[in-house]
mmCIF file of C-alpha atoms in Angstrom:
data_model
loop_
_atom_site.group_PDB
_atom_site.id
_atom_site.type_symbol
_atom_site.label_atom_id
_atom_site.label_comp_id
_atom_site.label_asym_id
_atom_site.label_seq_id
_atom_site.Cartn_x
_atom_site.Cartn_y
_atom_site.Cartn_z
ATOM 1 C CA MET A 118 -19.215 -20.171 -52.987
ATOM 2 C CA THR A 119 -21.448 -17.114 -53.167
ATOM 3 C CA PHE A 120 -23.728 -16.315 -50.190
ATOM 4 C CA VAL A 121 -27.239 -15.924 -51.580
ATOM 5 C CA LYS A 122 -29.562 -13.528 -49.901
ATOM 6 C CA LYS A 123 -33.414 -13.561 -50.088
ATOM 7 C CA TYR A 124 -35.421 -10.373 -50.472
ATOM 8 C CA TYR A 125 -39.097 -9.463 -50.502
ATOM 9 C CA ILE A 126 -41.040 -6.585 -52.087
ATOM 10 C CA SER A 127 -44.509 -5.864 -53.397
ATOM 11 C CA ASP A 128 -46.572 -3.465 -55.352
ATOM 12 C CA THR A 129 -43.865 -1.755 -57.402
ATOM 13 C CA HIS A 130 -46.537 -0.883 -60.070
ATOM 14 C CA LEU A 131 -43.876 -0.190 -62.727
ATOM 15 C CA GLY A 132 -45.334 2.084 -65.512
ATOM 16 C CA HIS A 133 -48.502 2.955 -63.524
ATOM 17 C CA GLU A 134 -48.667 6.689 -63.906
ATOM 18 C CA ARG A 135 -51.954 7.259 -62.087
ATOM 19 C CA LEU A 136 -50.574 5.584 -58.964
ATOM 20 C CA LEU A 137 -48.223 8.541 -58.400
ATOM 21 C CA SER A 138 -51.135 10.655 -57.370
ATOM 22 C CA MET A 139 -53.384 7.906 -55.962
ATOM 23 C CA GLN A 140 -50.911 6.773 -53.243
ATOM 24 C CA PRO A 141 -49.287 9.438 -53.469
ATOM 25 C CA ARG A 142 -45.674 8.535 -54.335
ATOM 26 C CA PRO A 143 -42.933 11.148 -54.223
ATOM 27 C CA PHE A 144 -41.878 11.206 -57.866
ATOM 28 C CA ALA A 145 -42.451 13.781 -60.625
ATOM 29 C CA SER A 146 -42.949 11.219 -63.278
ATOM 30 C CA ILE A 147 -43.493 7.522 -63.868
ATOM 31 C CA ASP A 148 -39.954 7.341 -65.493
ATOM 32 C CA GLU A 149 -38.398 8.860 -62.397
ATOM 33 C CA HIS A 150 -40.371 6.367 -60.188
ATOM 34 C CA ASP A 151 -39.358 3.312 -62.234
ATOM 35 C CA GLU A 152 -35.702 4.346 -62.404
ATOM 36 C CA TYR A 153 -35.631 4.920 -58.680
ATOM 37 C CA ILE A 154 -37.000 1.460 -58.061
ATOM 38 C CA ILE A 155 -34.441 -0.123 -60.465
ATOM 39 C CA GLU A 156 -31.569 1.719 -58.737
ATOM 40 C CA ALA A 157 -32.809 0.954 -55.230
ATOM 41 C CA TRP A 158 -33.350 -2.727 -56.178
ATOM 42 C CA ASN A 159 -29.944 -3.146 -57.717
ATOM 43 C CA SER A 160 -28.190 -1.402 -54.829
ATOM 44 C CA VAL A 161 -28.959 -4.284 -52.490
ATOM 45 C CA VAL A 162 -29.757 -7.292 -54.732
ATOM 46 C CA GLY A 163 -26.883 -9.342 -56.222
ATOM 47 C CA VAL A 164 -27.013 -11.290 -59.446
ATOM 48 C CA ASP A 165 -27.444 -14.685 -57.617
ATOM 49 C CA ASP A 166 -29.825 -13.402 -54.892
ATOM 50 C CA ILE A 167 -33.452 -14.358 -54.684
ATOM 51 C CA VAL A 168 -36.319 -11.755 -54.867
ATOM 52 C CA TYR A 169 -39.830 -12.572 -54.030
ATOM 53 C CA HIS A 170 -42.084 -10.055 -55.649
ATOM 54 C CA LEU A 171 -45.478 -10.240 -53.984
ATOM 55 C CA GLY A 172 -47.603 -8.988 -56.775
ATOM 56 C CA ASP A 173 -48.523 -5.934 -58.889
ATOM 57 C CA PHE A 174 -45.161 -5.896 -60.544
ATOM 58 C CA ALA A 175 -46.190 -3.609 -63.403
ATOM 59 C CA PHE A 176 -49.097 -1.849 -65.077
ATOM 60 C CA SER A 177 -50.019 -1.064 -68.732
ATOM 61 C CA LEU A 178 -48.800 -4.556 -69.556
ATOM 62 C CA THR A 179 -50.414 -4.633 -73.002
ATOM 63 C CA ARG A 180 -49.485 -1.234 -74.006
ATOM 64 C CA ASP A 181 -45.882 -1.153 -72.525
ATOM 65 C CA ALA A 182 -44.867 -4.913 -72.707
ATOM 66 C CA ASP A 183 -41.501 -4.029 -74.250
ATOM 67 C CA ARG A 184 -40.767 -1.435 -71.607
ATOM 68 C CA ILE A 185 -41.697 -3.869 -68.823
ATOM 69 C CA ARG A 186 -39.460 -6.552 -70.455
ATOM 70 C CA GLU A 187 -36.550 -4.058 -70.482
ATOM 71 C CA ILE A 188 -37.015 -3.041 -66.878
ATOM 72 C CA PHE A 189 -37.293 -6.666 -65.799
ATOM 73 C CA SER A 190 -34.014 -7.376 -67.623
ATOM 74 C CA ARG A 191 -32.279 -4.610 -65.667
ATOM 75 C CA LEU A 192 -33.378 -5.902 -62.233
ATOM 76 C CA LYS A 193 -30.730 -8.109 -60.590
ATOM 77 C CA GLY A 194 -31.441 -11.493 -58.975
ATOM 78 C CA ARG A 195 -33.522 -14.573 -59.491
ATOM 79 C CA LYS A 196 -37.003 -13.311 -59.424
ATOM 80 C CA TYR A 197 -40.240 -15.091 -58.238
ATOM 81 C CA LEU A 198 -43.669 -13.659 -58.761
ATOM 82 C CA ILE A 199 -46.573 -14.069 -56.379
ATOM 83 C CA ILE A 200 -49.469 -13.007 -58.570
ATOM 84 C CA GLY A 201 -51.323 -9.839 -57.728
ATOM 85 C CA ASN A 202 -54.555 -8.316 -58.942
ATOM 86 C CA HIS A 203 -52.835 -6.239 -61.625
ATOM 87 C CA ASP A 204 -50.776 -9.128 -62.897
ATOM 88 C CA VAL A 205 -53.691 -10.936 -64.493
ATOM 89 C CA ASP A 206 -55.622 -10.463 -67.800
ATOM 90 C CA LYS A 207 -59.332 -9.857 -68.070
ATOM 91 C CA LYS A 208 -60.007 -13.630 -67.675
ATOM 92 C CA GLY A 209 -57.924 -13.925 -64.531
ATOM 93 C CA GLY A 210 -54.967 -15.711 -66.041
ATOM 94 C CA LEU A 211 -51.387 -14.395 -65.648
ATOM 95 C CA HIS A 212 -50.968 -11.550 -68.193
ATOM 96 C CA PRO A 213 -48.996 -12.793 -71.271
ATOM 97 C CA ALA A 214 -46.529 -9.886 -70.882
ATOM 98 C CA LEU A 215 -45.593 -11.196 -67.422
ATOM 99 C CA ALA A 216 -45.750 -14.850 -68.360
ATOM 100 C CA SER A 217 -43.069 -14.152 -70.976
ATOM 101 C CA LEU A 218 -40.535 -12.776 -68.481
ATOM 102 C CA GLY A 219 -37.705 -14.895 -67.105
ATOM 103 C CA TRP A 220 -39.065 -15.736 -63.684
ATOM 104 C CA ALA A 221 -37.099 -18.326 -61.710
ATOM 105 C CA ALA A 222 -40.188 -20.486 -61.441
ATOM 106 C CA ARG A 223 -43.797 -20.444 -62.613
ATOM 107 C CA PRO A 224 -45.648 -17.533 -60.960
ATOM 108 C CA GLU A 225 -47.994 -18.617 -58.220
ATOM 109 C CA HIS A 226 -50.848 -17.106 -56.260
ATOM 110 C CA ALA A 227 -49.247 -18.018 -52.961
ATOM 111 C CA LEU A 228 -46.064 -19.689 -51.949
ATOM 112 C CA ARG A 229 -44.673 -21.297 -48.754
ATOM 113 C CA VAL A 230 -40.894 -20.839 -48.299
ATOM 114 C CA LYS A 231 -38.280 -21.033 -45.634
ATOM 115 C CA ASP A 232 -35.883 -18.186 -44.693
ATOM 116 C CA GLY A 233 -33.342 -18.612 -42.016
ATOM 117 C CA GLY A 234 -35.147 -21.702 -40.825
ATOM 118 C CA ARG A 235 -38.470 -19.799 -40.387
ATOM 119 C CA ASP A 236 -41.599 -20.816 -42.215
ATOM 120 C CA LEU A 237 -42.989 -18.001 -44.359
ATOM 121 C CA TRP A 238 -46.325 -17.777 -46.266
ATOM 122 C CA LEU A 239 -46.200 -15.308 -49.202
ATOM 123 C CA SER A 240 -49.258 -13.999 -50.947
ATOM 124 C CA HIS A 241 -50.397 -10.698 -52.549
ATOM 125 C CA TYR A 242 -53.323 -10.486 -50.174
ATOM 126 C CA ALA A 243 -53.273 -10.184 -46.378
ATOM 127 C CA ALA A 244 -54.664 -13.190 -44.503
ATOM 128 C CA ARG A 245 -56.109 -13.394 -40.968
ATOM 129 C CA SER A 246 -54.691 -16.921 -40.717
ATOM 130 C CA TRP A 247 -52.142 -18.776 -42.925
ATOM 131 C CA PRO A 248 -50.453 -22.204 -43.040
ATOM 132 C CA SER A 249 -48.439 -23.001 -39.891
ATOM 133 C CA GLN A 250 -49.458 -19.760 -38.208
ATOM 134 C CA PRO A 251 -50.016 -21.522 -34.797
ATOM 135 C CA TYR A 252 -46.477 -22.868 -35.128
ATOM 136 C CA GLY A 253 -44.682 -19.479 -35.573
ATOM 137 C CA ALA A 254 -44.932 -19.152 -39.342
ATOM 138 C CA TYR A 255 -44.677 -15.550 -40.729
ATOM 139 C CA HIS A 256 -46.869 -14.070 -43.452
ATOM 140 C CA PHE A 257 -45.734 -11.351 -45.929
ATOM 141 C CA TYR A 258 -48.287 -9.668 -48.162
ATOM 142 C CA GLY A 259 -48.843 -6.515 -50.372
ATOM 143 C CA HIS A 260 -51.841 -5.079 -51.982
ATOM 144 C CA SER A 261 -52.877 -2.778 -49.187
ATOM 145 C CA HIS A 262 -50.285 -0.037 -49.785
ATOM 146 C CA GLY A 263 -49.569 0.416 -46.042
ATOM 147 C CA LYS A 264 -53.183 0.857 -45.159
ATOM 148 C CA LEU A 265 -53.809 -2.491 -43.475
ATOM 149 C CA PRO A 266 -51.780 -3.354 -40.387
ATOM 150 C CA GLY A 267 -50.494 -6.894 -39.971
ATOM 151 C CA VAL A 268 -51.907 -9.503 -37.484
ATOM 152 C CA GLY A 269 -49.521 -11.379 -35.354
ATOM 153 C CA LEU A 270 -46.446 -12.339 -37.493
ATOM 154 C CA SER A 271 -47.822 -10.821 -40.635
ATOM 155 C CA ARG A 272 -46.901 -7.613 -42.366
ATOM 156 C CA ASP A 273 -47.180 -5.599 -45.591
ATOM 157 C CA VAL A 274 -43.928 -5.695 -47.564
ATOM 158 C CA GLY A 275 -45.096 -3.226 -50.299
ATOM 159 C CA VAL A 276 -42.972 -0.347 -51.433
ATOM 160 C CA ASP A 277 -45.232 2.167 -49.831
ATOM 161 C CA MET A 278 -44.257 0.976 -46.317
ATOM 162 C CA PRO A 279 -41.819 3.464 -44.746
ATOM 163 C CA ASP A 280 -39.241 0.755 -43.751
ATOM 164 C CA VAL A 281 -39.392 -0.629 -47.322
ATOM 165 C CA PHE A 282 -39.338 2.624 -49.371
ATOM 166 C CA PHE A 283 -39.171 1.113 -52.798
ATOM 167 C CA GLN A 284 -36.386 -1.382 -52.055
ATOM 168 C CA PRO A 285 -36.350 -5.124 -51.648
ATOM 169 C CA ARG A 286 -35.778 -6.065 -47.942
ATOM 170 C CA THR A 287 -34.483 -9.120 -46.192
ATOM 171 C CA PHE A 288 -36.432 -11.234 -43.758
ATOM 172 C CA ALA A 289 -34.400 -9.842 -40.867
ATOM 173 C CA GLU A 290 -35.089 -6.318 -41.930
ATOM 174 C CA LEU A 291 -38.825 -6.921 -42.269
ATOM 175 C CA THR A 292 -39.324 -8.868 -39.094
ATOM 176 C CA GLY A 293 -37.086 -6.869 -36.702
ATOM 177 C CA GLY A 294 -39.117 -5.836 -33.786
ATOM 178 C CA MET A 295 -42.050 -8.202 -34.648
ATOM 179 C CA ILE A 296 -41.439 -10.652 -31.822
#
């Protein structure tokens, strides 16, 4: 029996050239950025592992749909998408390029999961309160690119966080020192 690990990550923004200077991110080109993320991801995630991506998976979805599909196919694990602001079309629906990918389940705007017996609320956006918060539930979010500190048992799991640094992380890695 294979031991399955769960991982969390957000805001990879694959193919988003302008983000390199907006954040900034330490890469000379978007190709270097994307390849680094693929290598970092695959260095920890196994084929049967679970990865929850908390939004803003990719950019230029219409123009680079084939490239995004190719990158997705190279990423190990069973991937779940929590929908972010860059994952939708102009009408607010999941962008067809992302909808066509082999997600492990239908992408959702938020998701409640368990990890190591702990209740966990996943969304792209930070919340001041979340389901089961008074009972010790954790909240992982993205979107803020390291600029919005967590409240209580919440935290940003985006790739721009120093302890994430472009690589999916486990619950234990992300929550160490929170209690």
